[in-house]
PDB file of C-alpha atoms in Angstrom:
ATOM      1  CA  GLY A  91       7.557   8.951 -16.597  1.00  0.00           C
ATOM      2  CA  ALA A  92       9.774   6.192 -15.466  1.00  0.00           C
ATOM      3  CA  GLY A  93       7.762   5.769 -12.040  1.00  0.00           C
ATOM      4  CA  VAL A  94       4.710   7.506 -10.327  1.00  0.00           C
ATOM      5  CA  SER A  95       5.233  10.755  -9.472  1.00  0.00           C
ATOM      6  CA  GLN A  96       3.778  12.761  -6.564  1.00  0.00           C
ATOM      7  CA  THR A  97       3.863  16.462  -5.685  1.00  0.00           C
ATOM      8  CA  PRO A  98       4.697  18.171  -3.313  1.00  0.00           C
ATOM      9  CA  SER A  99       6.450  15.503  -1.330  1.00  0.00           C
ATOM     10  CA  ASN A 100       5.820  17.649   1.944  1.00  0.00           C
ATOM     11  CA  LYS A 101       2.956  19.866   2.451  1.00  0.00           C
ATOM     12  CA  VAL A 102       2.446  21.802   5.934  1.00  0.00           C
ATOM     13  CA  THR A 103      -0.964  23.555   5.839  1.00  0.00           C
ATOM     14  CA  GLU A 104      -2.973  25.561   8.405  1.00  0.00           C
ATOM     15  CA  LYS A 105      -6.308  23.807   9.953  1.00  0.00           C
ATOM     16  CA  GLY A 106      -8.928  25.249   7.818  1.00  0.00           C
ATOM     17  CA  LYS A 107      -7.244  25.799   4.600  1.00  0.00           C
ATOM     18  CA  TYR A 108      -7.887  23.862   1.554  1.00  0.00           C
ATOM     19  CA  VAL A 109      -5.074  21.685  -0.190  1.00  0.00           C
ATOM     20  CA  GLU A 110      -4.555  19.773  -3.485  1.00  0.00           C
ATOM     21  CA  LEU A 111      -2.123  16.798  -4.005  1.00  0.00           C
ATOM     22  CA  ARG A 112      -1.166  15.596  -7.237  1.00  0.00           C
ATOM     23  CA  CYS A 113      -0.536  12.310  -8.653  1.00  0.00           C
ATOM     24  CA  ASP A 114       1.200  11.711 -12.204  1.00  0.00           C
ATOM     25  CA  PRO A 115       0.952   8.107 -12.976  1.00  0.00           C
ATOM     26  CA  ILE A 116       3.167   5.783 -15.372  1.00  0.00           C
ATOM     27  CA  SER A 117       2.096   6.350 -19.086  1.00  0.00           C
ATOM     28  CA  GLY A 118      -0.440   4.410 -20.238  1.00  0.00           C
ATOM     29  CA  HIS A 119      -1.956   2.998 -16.856  1.00  0.00           C
ATOM     30  CA  THR A 120      -5.359   3.240 -16.980  1.00  0.00           C
ATOM     31  CA  ALA A 121      -6.085   2.371 -13.127  1.00  0.00           C
ATOM     32  CA  LEU A 122      -5.102   5.009 -10.530  1.00  0.00           C
ATOM     33  CA  TYR A 123      -5.534   4.632  -6.721  1.00  0.00           C
ATOM     34  CA  TRP A 124      -5.208   6.815  -3.820  1.00  0.00           C
ATOM     35  CA  TYR A 125      -4.458   5.472  -0.284  1.00  0.00           C
ATOM     36  CA  ARG A 126      -3.868   7.378   3.212  1.00  0.00           C
ATOM     37  CA  GLN A 127      -1.231   6.144   5.650  1.00  0.00           C
ATOM     38  CA  SER A 128      -1.372   7.277   8.973  1.00  0.00           C
ATOM     39  CA  LEU A 129       1.825   6.971  11.378  1.00  0.00           C
ATOM     40  CA  GLY A 130       2.172   3.543  12.200  1.00  0.00           C
ATOM     41  CA  GLN A 131      -0.399   1.945  10.346  1.00  0.00           C
ATOM     42  CA  GLY A 132      -0.809   0.236   7.134  1.00  0.00           C
ATOM     43  CA  PRO A 133      -2.216   2.329   3.935  1.00  0.00           C
ATOM     44  CA  GLU A 134      -5.888   2.582   3.557  1.00  0.00           C
ATOM     45  CA  PHE A 135      -7.780   2.738   0.251  1.00  0.00           C
ATOM     46  CA  LEU A 136      -9.336   6.202  -0.626  1.00  0.00           C
ATOM     47  CA  ILE A 137     -10.444   5.932  -3.994  1.00  0.00           C
ATOM     48  CA  TYR A 138      -9.944   4.143  -7.276  1.00  0.00           C
ATOM     49  CA  PHE A 139     -10.172   5.511 -10.974  1.00  0.00           C
ATOM     50  CA  GLN A 140     -10.284   3.587 -14.270  1.00  0.00           C
ATOM     51  CA  GLY A 141      -9.695   6.101 -16.740  1.00  0.00           C
ATOM     52  CA  THR A 142     -11.403   9.459 -16.053  1.00  0.00           C
ATOM     53  CA  GLY A 143     -14.215   8.201 -13.929  1.00  0.00           C
ATOM     54  CA  ALA A 144     -14.037   7.136 -10.230  1.00  0.00           C
ATOM     55  CA  ALA A 145     -15.193   3.268 -10.480  1.00  0.00           C
ATOM     56  CA  ASP A 146     -14.967   3.116  -6.508  1.00  0.00           C
ATOM     57  CA  ASP A 147     -14.871   6.188  -4.019  1.00  0.00           C
ATOM     58  CA  SER A 148     -15.957   4.277  -0.886  1.00  0.00           C
ATOM     59  CA  GLY A 149     -12.783   4.956   1.072  1.00  0.00           C
ATOM     60  CA  LEU A 150     -13.340   8.674   1.135  1.00  0.00           C
ATOM     61  CA  PRO A 151     -13.564   9.568   4.576  1.00  0.00           C
ATOM     62  CA  ASN A 152     -16.193  12.527   4.215  1.00  0.00           C
ATOM     63  CA  ASP A 153     -17.264  14.995   1.502  1.00  0.00           C
ATOM     64  CA  ARG A 154     -14.240  17.189   2.293  1.00  0.00           C
ATOM     65  CA  PHE A 155     -12.257  14.775   0.302  1.00  0.00           C
ATOM     66  CA  PHE A 156     -12.733  14.877  -3.753  1.00  0.00           C
ATOM     67  CA  ALA A 157     -10.510  13.857  -6.350  1.00  0.00           C
ATOM     68  CA  VAL A 158     -10.505  14.062  -9.735  1.00  0.00           C
ATOM     69  CA  ARG A 159      -8.556  12.660 -13.059  1.00  0.00           C
ATOM     70  CA  PRO A 160     -10.162  14.801 -15.964  1.00  0.00           C
ATOM     71  CA  GLU A 161      -7.831  13.315 -18.892  1.00  0.00           C
ATOM     72  CA  GLY A 162      -7.458  10.165 -17.763  1.00  0.00           C
ATOM     73  CA  SER A 163      -3.776  10.553 -16.630  1.00  0.00           C
ATOM     74  CA  VAL A 164      -3.012  13.019 -13.833  1.00  0.00           C
ATOM     75  CA  SER A 165      -5.067  12.936 -11.075  1.00  0.00           C
ATOM     76  CA  THR A 166      -5.527  15.478  -7.861  1.00  0.00           C
ATOM     77  CA  LEU A 167      -6.797  14.791  -4.602  1.00  0.00           C
ATOM     78  CA  LYS A 168      -8.240  17.863  -3.016  1.00  0.00           C
ATOM     79  CA  ILE A 169      -8.962  18.155   0.844  1.00  0.00           C
ATOM     80  CA  GLN A 170     -11.264  21.257   1.746  1.00  0.00           C
ATOM     81  CA  ARG A 171     -11.228  22.575   5.352  1.00  0.00           C
ATOM     82  CA  THR A 172      -8.353  20.518   6.559  1.00  0.00           C
ATOM     83  CA  GLU A 173      -8.181  19.375   9.976  1.00  0.00           C
ATOM     84  CA  ARG A 174      -5.377  17.930  12.240  1.00  0.00           C
ATOM     85  CA  GLY A 175      -6.720  14.303  11.756  1.00  0.00           C
ATOM     86  CA  ASP A 176      -5.878  14.617   8.085  1.00  0.00           C
ATOM     87  CA  SER A 177      -2.337  14.242   8.751  1.00  0.00           C
ATOM     88  CA  ALA A 178      -0.854  11.531   6.763  1.00  0.00           C
ATOM     89  CA  VAL A 179       1.232  10.100   3.818  1.00  0.00           C
ATOM     90  CA  TYR A 180      -0.883  10.232   0.772  1.00  0.00           C
ATOM     91  CA  LEU A 181       0.067   7.544  -1.415  1.00  0.00           C
ATOM     92  CA  CYS A 182      -0.868   7.268  -5.344  1.00  0.00           C
ATOM     93  CA  ALA A 183      -0.396   3.868  -7.513  1.00  0.00           C
ATOM     94  CA  SER A 184      -1.130   3.139 -10.754  1.00  0.00           C
ATOM     95  CA  SER A 185      -1.213  -0.098 -13.040  1.00  0.00           C
ATOM     96  CA  PHE A 186      -2.621  -1.229 -16.561  1.00  0.00           C
ATOM     97  CA  ALA A 187      -6.392  -2.277 -16.263  1.00  0.00           C
ATOM     98  CA  GLY A 188      -6.590  -5.919 -14.343  1.00  0.00           C
ATOM     99  CA  ASP A 189      -3.110  -5.705 -13.523  1.00  0.00           C
ATOM    100  CA  TYR A 190      -2.544  -6.340  -9.941  1.00  0.00           C
ATOM    101  CA  GLY A 191       1.321  -5.171  -9.861  1.00  0.00           C
ATOM    102  CA  TYR A 192       0.483  -1.713  -8.523  1.00  0.00           C
ATOM    103  CA  THR A 193       3.144   0.839  -8.631  1.00  0.00           C
ATOM    104  CA  PHE A 194       3.365   3.259  -5.748  1.00  0.00           C
ATOM    105  CA  GLY A 195       4.517   6.810  -5.657  1.00  0.00           C
ATOM    106  CA  SER A 196       6.833   8.355  -2.768  1.00  0.00           C
ATOM    107  CA  GLY A 197       3.654   9.712  -1.198  1.00  0.00           C
ATOM    108  CA  THR A 198       3.004  13.244  -0.024  1.00  0.00           C
ATOM    109  CA  ARG A 199       3.424  13.992   3.561  1.00  0.00           C
ATOM    110  CA  LEU A 200       0.534  16.089   4.735  1.00  0.00           C
ATOM    111  CA  THR A 201       0.828  17.978   8.108  1.00  0.00           C
ATOM    112  CA  VAL A 202      -1.972  19.944   9.327  1.00  0.00           C
ATOM    113  CA  VAL A 203      -1.239  22.552  12.432  1.00  0.00           C
TER     114      VAL A 203
ATOM    115  CA  ALA B  42     -15.547  -7.470   4.787  1.00  0.00           C
ATOM    116  CA  GLN B  43     -11.776  -8.589   4.668  1.00  0.00           C
ATOM    117  CA  SER B  44      -9.132  -8.149   7.113  1.00  0.00           C
ATOM    118  CA  VAL B  45      -5.114  -8.412   7.334  1.00  0.00           C
ATOM    119  CA  THR B  46      -3.372  -9.545  10.584  1.00  0.00           C
ATOM    120  CA  GLN B  47       0.144  -9.448  10.677  1.00  0.00           C
ATOM    121  CA  LEU B  48       1.307 -10.859  13.967  1.00  0.00           C
ATOM    122  CA  ASP B  49       4.426  -9.168  14.593  1.00  0.00           C
ATOM    123  CA  SER B  50       4.925  -5.530  14.541  1.00  0.00           C
ATOM    124  CA  GLN B  51       8.670  -6.022  14.826  1.00  0.00           C
ATOM    125  CA  VAL B  52      11.117  -8.643  13.882  1.00  0.00           C
ATOM    126  CA  PRO B  53      14.830  -8.354  15.094  1.00  0.00           C
ATOM    127  CA  VAL B  54      17.317 -10.529  13.279  1.00  0.00           C
ATOM    128  CA  PHE B  55      20.862 -11.060  12.734  1.00  0.00           C
ATOM    129  CA  GLU B  56      22.326 -10.813   9.490  1.00  0.00           C
ATOM    130  CA  GLU B  57      22.519 -14.037   7.509  1.00  0.00           C
ATOM    131  CA  ALA B  58      19.903 -15.542   9.637  1.00  0.00           C
ATOM    132  CA  PRO B  59      16.556 -16.851   8.100  1.00  0.00           C
ATOM    133  CA  VAL B  60      13.349 -14.757   8.913  1.00  0.00           C
ATOM    134  CA  GLU B  61       9.673 -15.197   8.614  1.00  0.00           C
ATOM    135  CA  LEU B  62       7.304 -12.605   8.793  1.00  0.00           C
ATOM    136  CA  ARG B  63       3.791 -13.611   9.479  1.00  0.00           C
ATOM    137  CA  CYS B  64       0.446 -12.804   7.926  1.00  0.00           C
ATOM    138  CA  ASN B  65      -3.210 -14.183   8.249  1.00  0.00           C
ATOM    139  CA  TYR B  66      -6.112 -13.045   6.677  1.00  0.00           C
ATOM    140  CA  SER B  67      -9.797 -13.346   6.740  1.00  0.00           C
ATOM    141  CA  SER B  68     -12.238 -13.033   3.895  1.00  0.00           C
ATOM    142  CA  SER B  69     -15.430 -15.048   2.965  1.00  0.00           C
ATOM    143  CA  VAL B  70     -14.527 -14.994  -0.676  1.00  0.00           C
ATOM    144  CA  SER B  71     -11.345 -15.795  -2.707  1.00  0.00           C
ATOM    145  CA  VAL B  72      -8.504 -13.668  -2.370  1.00  0.00           C
ATOM    146  CA  TYR B  73      -5.291 -12.436  -3.897  1.00  0.00           C
ATOM    147  CA  LEU B  74      -2.480 -11.768  -1.753  1.00  0.00           C
ATOM    148  CA  PHE B  75       0.339  -9.563  -1.550  1.00  0.00           C
ATOM    149  CA  TRP B  76       3.633  -8.582   0.295  1.00  0.00           C
ATOM    150  CA  TYR B  77       5.153  -5.002  -0.147  1.00  0.00           C
ATOM    151  CA  VAL B  78       8.052  -3.472   1.347  1.00  0.00           C
ATOM    152  CA  GLN B  79       8.318   0.159   2.435  1.00  0.00           C
ATOM    153  CA  TYR B  80      12.151   1.419   2.832  1.00  0.00           C
ATOM    154  CA  PRO B  81      11.884   4.966   4.908  1.00  0.00           C
ATOM    155  CA  ASN B  82      10.469   7.912   3.010  1.00  0.00           C
ATOM    156  CA  GLN B  83       9.971   6.058   0.083  1.00  0.00           C
ATOM    157  CA  GLY B  84       6.796   4.417  -1.508  1.00  0.00           C
ATOM    158  CA  LEU B  85       5.855   0.636  -1.519  1.00  0.00           C
ATOM    159  CA  GLN B  86       7.450  -1.795  -3.587  1.00  0.00           C
ATOM    160  CA  LEU B  87       5.707  -4.873  -4.551  1.00  0.00           C
ATOM    161  CA  LEU B  88       7.716  -7.937  -3.203  1.00  0.00           C
ATOM    162  CA  LEU B  89       5.377 -10.843  -4.449  1.00  0.00           C
ATOM    163  CA  LYS B  90       1.853 -11.808  -5.452  1.00  0.00           C
ATOM    164  CA  TYR B  91      -0.320 -14.715  -5.151  1.00  0.00           C
ATOM    165  CA  LEU B  92      -3.100 -14.789  -7.824  1.00  0.00           C
ATOM    166  CA  SER B  93      -3.520 -18.270  -8.795  1.00  0.00           C
ATOM    167  CA  GLY B  94      -1.571 -21.597  -9.237  1.00  0.00           C
ATOM    168  CA  SER B  95       1.628 -22.872  -7.163  1.00  0.00           C
ATOM    169  CA  THR B  96       1.248 -21.608  -3.777  1.00  0.00           C
ATOM    170  CA  LEU B  97       4.600 -21.081  -3.161  1.00  0.00           C
ATOM    171  CA  VAL B  98       5.342 -17.613  -4.820  1.00  0.00           C
ATOM    172  CA  LYS B  99       8.843 -16.525  -5.183  1.00  0.00           C
ATOM    173  CA  GLY B 100       9.485 -12.633  -5.267  1.00  0.00           C
ATOM    174  CA  ILE B 101      12.403 -10.047  -5.531  1.00  0.00           C
ATOM    175  CA  ASN B 102      15.357 -10.005  -3.250  1.00  0.00           C
ATOM    176  CA  GLY B 103      15.330 -13.805  -2.570  1.00  0.00           C
ATOM    177  CA  PHE B 104      11.770 -13.549  -0.809  1.00  0.00           C
ATOM    178  CA  GLU B 105       9.175 -16.187  -0.852  1.00  0.00           C
ATOM    179  CA  ALA B 106       5.794 -16.957   0.352  1.00  0.00           C
ATOM    180  CA  GLU B 107       3.527 -19.801   0.870  1.00  0.00           C
ATOM    181  CA  PHE B 108      -0.676 -19.534   0.602  1.00  0.00           C
ATOM    182  CA  ASN B 109      -2.074 -21.807   3.040  1.00  0.00           C
ATOM    183  CA  LYS B 110      -5.859 -21.574   2.514  1.00  0.00           C
ATOM    184  CA  SER B 111      -6.744 -23.918   5.235  1.00  0.00           C
ATOM    185  CA  GLN B 112      -4.927 -21.562   7.676  1.00  0.00           C
ATOM    186  CA  THR B 113      -5.910 -18.663   6.011  1.00  0.00           C
ATOM    187  CA  SER B 114      -2.126 -17.767   6.165  1.00  0.00           C
ATOM    188  CA  PHE B 115       0.546 -16.189   3.428  1.00  0.00           C
ATOM    189  CA  HIS B 116       3.873 -15.990   5.627  1.00  0.00           C
ATOM    190  CA  LEU B 117       6.724 -14.271   3.801  1.00  0.00           C
ATOM    191  CA  ARG B 118      10.039 -15.820   4.521  1.00  0.00           C
ATOM    192  CA  LYS B 119      14.010 -15.328   3.428  1.00  0.00           C
ATOM    193  CA  PRO B 120      16.580 -18.051   4.223  1.00  0.00           C
ATOM    194  CA  SER B 121      19.477 -15.577   4.931  1.00  0.00           C
ATOM    195  CA  VAL B 122      18.575 -11.662   5.287  1.00  0.00           C
ATOM    196  CA  HIS B 123      21.077  -8.700   4.597  1.00  0.00           C
ATOM    197  CA  ILE B 124      21.305  -5.670   6.254  1.00  0.00           C
ATOM    198  CA  SER B 125      19.666  -4.024   3.262  1.00  0.00           C
ATOM    199  CA  ASP B 126      16.475  -5.984   4.094  1.00  0.00           C
ATOM    200  CA  THR B 127      15.955  -3.665   7.144  1.00  0.00           C
ATOM    201  CA  ALA B 128      12.684  -1.802   6.285  1.00  0.00           C
ATOM    202  CA  GLU B 129       8.750  -2.348   6.755  1.00  0.00           C
ATOM    203  CA  TYR B 130       6.814  -4.887   5.176  1.00  0.00           C
ATOM    204  CA  PHE B 131       3.135  -5.038   4.600  1.00  0.00           C
ATOM    205  CA  CYS B 132       0.944  -8.082   3.751  1.00  0.00           C
ATOM    206  CA  ALA B 133      -2.113  -6.842   1.669  1.00  0.00           C
ATOM    207  CA  VAL B 134      -5.226  -8.784   0.199  1.00  0.00           C
ATOM    208  CA  ILE B 135      -7.758  -7.934  -2.664  1.00  0.00           C
ATOM    209  CA  ALA B 136     -10.782  -9.969  -1.897  1.00  0.00           C
ATOM    210  CA  GLY B 137     -13.243 -11.319  -4.299  1.00  0.00           C
ATOM    211  CA  GLY B 138     -11.266 -12.871  -6.771  1.00  0.00           C
ATOM    212  CA  GLY B 139     -10.619  -9.874  -8.363  1.00  0.00           C
ATOM    213  CA  THR B 140     -14.215  -8.151  -8.866  1.00  0.00           C
ATOM    214  CA  SER B 141     -13.047  -5.880  -6.188  1.00  0.00           C
ATOM    215  CA  TYR B 142      -9.790  -5.084  -7.843  1.00  0.00           C
ATOM    216  CA  GLY B 143      -8.159  -1.861  -6.829  1.00  0.00           C
ATOM    217  CA  LYS B 144      -9.119  -1.883  -3.175  1.00  0.00           C
ATOM    218  CA  LEU B 145      -5.937  -3.406  -1.324  1.00  0.00           C
ATOM    219  CA  THR B 146      -6.636  -3.929   2.327  1.00  0.00           C
ATOM    220  CA  PHE B 147      -3.331  -3.980   4.178  1.00  0.00           C
ATOM    221  CA  GLY B 148      -2.300  -5.202   7.527  1.00  0.00           C
ATOM    222  CA  GLN B 149      -0.442  -2.975  10.153  1.00  0.00           C
ATOM    223  CA  GLY B 150       3.058  -3.751   8.902  1.00  0.00           C
ATOM    224  CA  THR B 151       6.100  -5.602  10.201  1.00  0.00           C
ATOM    225  CA  ILE B 152       9.219  -3.732  10.684  1.00  0.00           C
ATOM    226  CA  LEU B 153      12.449  -5.849  10.097  1.00  0.00           C
ATOM    227  CA  THR B 154      15.620  -4.944  11.427  1.00  0.00           C
ATOM    228  CA  VAL B 155      18.486  -6.800  10.471  1.00  0.00           C
ATOM    229  CA  HIS B 156      21.606  -6.573  12.898  1.00  0.00           C
ATOM    230  CA  PRO B 157      25.374  -7.050  11.888  1.00  0.00           C
TER     231      PRO B 157
END
């Protein structure tokens, strides 16, 4: 596609539920990143994929968070046992390897009630 | 670890006036520097980046920024703003000269509001 696509754009879930957030990167981009942006804050790094593998997952806050990219294209961020503190906008970005001009998607706004 | 400080959380300005959004960073290693803009309910759009070379970097929409290594700053400027420049602006850094690529560290953001 022309840009990075994230679905859903909005997700409301109950505390304790499981959610999946999807990211479709720009075709041919081998690098993919997830960030989390809480209200009034700058985005914070979660995880970085180069191809299918997670090259850096140091930003994942705890073991309730997990992300996959099985075929080196689409990525899914998975959150188990959601908590109200997980409410934020989750942003995905992609780029060619070694290119610092990341393209961000519009994000998924997650609200845990 | 690196950090980014945006010195102003909000900057109001009149249309056609000049503007400067301030950004300071801290890092014990060399850095790459970026400015992003975020319009309401949209993702981040890259305005400009400094990787190496000339310290004055020109970006899209008439913005420019200057890398000052001695002052560890990367301030964003525009000589004449438009109503359409109203948005939130984020300064960001990648530390390590590329060895830690992928991990952008962002500032808290500066909301620029352009008044008619």
